[in-house]
Short mmCIF file of C-alpha atoms in Angstrom, two decimals:
data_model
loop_
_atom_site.label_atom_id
_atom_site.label_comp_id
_atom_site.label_asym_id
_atom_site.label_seq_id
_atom_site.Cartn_x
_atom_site.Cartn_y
_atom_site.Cartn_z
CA UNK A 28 -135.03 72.00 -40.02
CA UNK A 29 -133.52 70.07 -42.96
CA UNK A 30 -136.40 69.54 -44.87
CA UNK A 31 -134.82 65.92 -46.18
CA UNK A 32 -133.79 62.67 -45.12
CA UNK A 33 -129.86 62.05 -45.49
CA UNK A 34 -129.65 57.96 -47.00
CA UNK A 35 -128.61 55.16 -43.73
CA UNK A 36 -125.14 54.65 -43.79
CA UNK A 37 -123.78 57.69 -45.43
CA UNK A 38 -122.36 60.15 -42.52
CA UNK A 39 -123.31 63.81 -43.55
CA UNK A 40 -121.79 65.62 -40.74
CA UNK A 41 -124.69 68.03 -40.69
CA UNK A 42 -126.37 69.68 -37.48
CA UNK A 43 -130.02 70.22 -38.34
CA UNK A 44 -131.91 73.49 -36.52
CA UNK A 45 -134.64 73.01 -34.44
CA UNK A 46 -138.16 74.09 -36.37
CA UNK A 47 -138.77 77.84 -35.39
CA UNK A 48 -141.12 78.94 -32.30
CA UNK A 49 -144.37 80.13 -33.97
CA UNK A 50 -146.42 82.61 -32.52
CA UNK A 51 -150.13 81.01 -31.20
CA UNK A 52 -152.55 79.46 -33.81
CA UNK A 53 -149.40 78.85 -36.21
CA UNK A 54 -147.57 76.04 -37.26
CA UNK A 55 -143.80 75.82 -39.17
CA UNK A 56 -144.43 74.77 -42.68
CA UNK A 57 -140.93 73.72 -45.15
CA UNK A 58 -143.08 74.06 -48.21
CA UNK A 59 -145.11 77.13 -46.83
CA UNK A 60 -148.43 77.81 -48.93
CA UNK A 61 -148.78 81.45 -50.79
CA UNK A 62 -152.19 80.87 -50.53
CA UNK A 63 -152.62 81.82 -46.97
CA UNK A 64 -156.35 81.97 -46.28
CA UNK A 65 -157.47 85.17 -45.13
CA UNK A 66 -161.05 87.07 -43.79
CA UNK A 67 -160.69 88.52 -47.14
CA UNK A 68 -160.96 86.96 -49.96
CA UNK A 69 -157.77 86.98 -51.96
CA UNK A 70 -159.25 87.44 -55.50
CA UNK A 71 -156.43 85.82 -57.52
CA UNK A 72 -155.83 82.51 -58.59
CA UNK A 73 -153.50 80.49 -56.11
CA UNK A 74 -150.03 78.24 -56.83
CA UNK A 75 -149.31 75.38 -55.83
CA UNK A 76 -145.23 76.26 -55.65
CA UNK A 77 -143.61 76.00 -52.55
CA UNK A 78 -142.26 78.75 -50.73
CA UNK A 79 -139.65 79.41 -48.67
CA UNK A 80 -139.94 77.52 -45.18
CA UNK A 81 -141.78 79.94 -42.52
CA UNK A 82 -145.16 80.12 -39.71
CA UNK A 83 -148.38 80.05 -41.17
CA UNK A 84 -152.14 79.30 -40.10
CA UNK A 85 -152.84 75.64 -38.40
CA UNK A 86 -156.00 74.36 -40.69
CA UNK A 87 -158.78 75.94 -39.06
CA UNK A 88 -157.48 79.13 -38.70
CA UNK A 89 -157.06 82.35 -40.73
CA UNK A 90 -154.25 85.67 -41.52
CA UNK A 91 -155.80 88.63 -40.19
CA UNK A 92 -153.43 92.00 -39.75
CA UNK A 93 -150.61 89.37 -39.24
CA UNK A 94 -152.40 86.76 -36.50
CA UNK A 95 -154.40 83.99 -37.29
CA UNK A 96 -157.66 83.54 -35.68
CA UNK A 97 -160.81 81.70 -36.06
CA UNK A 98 -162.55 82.37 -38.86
CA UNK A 99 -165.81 83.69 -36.61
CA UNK A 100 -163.64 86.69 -35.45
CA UNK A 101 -163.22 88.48 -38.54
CA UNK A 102 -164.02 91.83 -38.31
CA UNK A 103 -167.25 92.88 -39.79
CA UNK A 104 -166.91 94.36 -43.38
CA UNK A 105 -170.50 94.10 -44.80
CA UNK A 106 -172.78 95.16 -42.16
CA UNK A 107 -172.73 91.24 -40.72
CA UNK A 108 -170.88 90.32 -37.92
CA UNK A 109 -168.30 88.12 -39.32
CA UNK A 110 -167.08 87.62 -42.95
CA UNK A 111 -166.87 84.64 -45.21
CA UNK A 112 -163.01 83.39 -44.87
CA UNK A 113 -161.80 82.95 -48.80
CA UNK A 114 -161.89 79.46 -48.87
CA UNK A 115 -165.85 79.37 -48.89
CA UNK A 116 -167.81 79.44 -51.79
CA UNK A 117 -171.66 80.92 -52.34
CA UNK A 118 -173.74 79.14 -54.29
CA UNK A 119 -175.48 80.74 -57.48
CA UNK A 120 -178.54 82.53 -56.35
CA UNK A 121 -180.13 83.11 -59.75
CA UNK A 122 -179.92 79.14 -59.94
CA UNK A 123 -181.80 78.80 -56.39
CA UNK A 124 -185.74 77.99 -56.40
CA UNK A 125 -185.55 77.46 -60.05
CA UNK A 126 -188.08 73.95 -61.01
CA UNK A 127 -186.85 72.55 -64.20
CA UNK A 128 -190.31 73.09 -66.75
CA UNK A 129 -189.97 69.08 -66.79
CA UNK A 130 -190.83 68.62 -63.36
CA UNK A 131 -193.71 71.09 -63.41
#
């Protein structure tokens, strides 16, 4: 893990460490994401800042109590039997079956 490219021709004399071993469904990320997504959604606005190198969720997968799983196995929190992961979004339902008096 160096996270950079030393220049061809200019000897740096630096060992780089292997990536770390991430635990299953994870992947090593050098500009790790504080926008994790989650079975819950986080509620805050995200950044796009880099944090420090570390494991994280492959796409596809989500954080829950410290593992990430698919999305389908979140526990149930509303009575359903999955939740909505936070990067979904609902559409507005007091907008839905609404005609425009123009098209009437």
């Amino acid at each position: 893990m160096c996270g950079w490219a030393p220049l061809r021709g200019y000897p740096t004399g630096i060992t780089c460490a292997p990536d770390p071993v991430c635990p299953q469904n994870e992947i090593f990320n050098i500009c790790a994401s504080n926008c994790e997504q989650t079975c819950v959604p986080m509620g805050r606005p995200c950044s796009i800042n880099c944090l420090p190198p570390k494991c994280q969720c492959q796409p596809g997968f989500v954080r829950e109590n410290g593992k990430c799983i698919d999305p389908k196995d979140c526990p149930n929190r509303r009575g359903s039997t999955t939740t909505t992961p936070s990067y979904e979004m609902k559409c507005n339902t007091k907008m839905q079956n609404k005609i425009p008096e123009s098209f009437q």
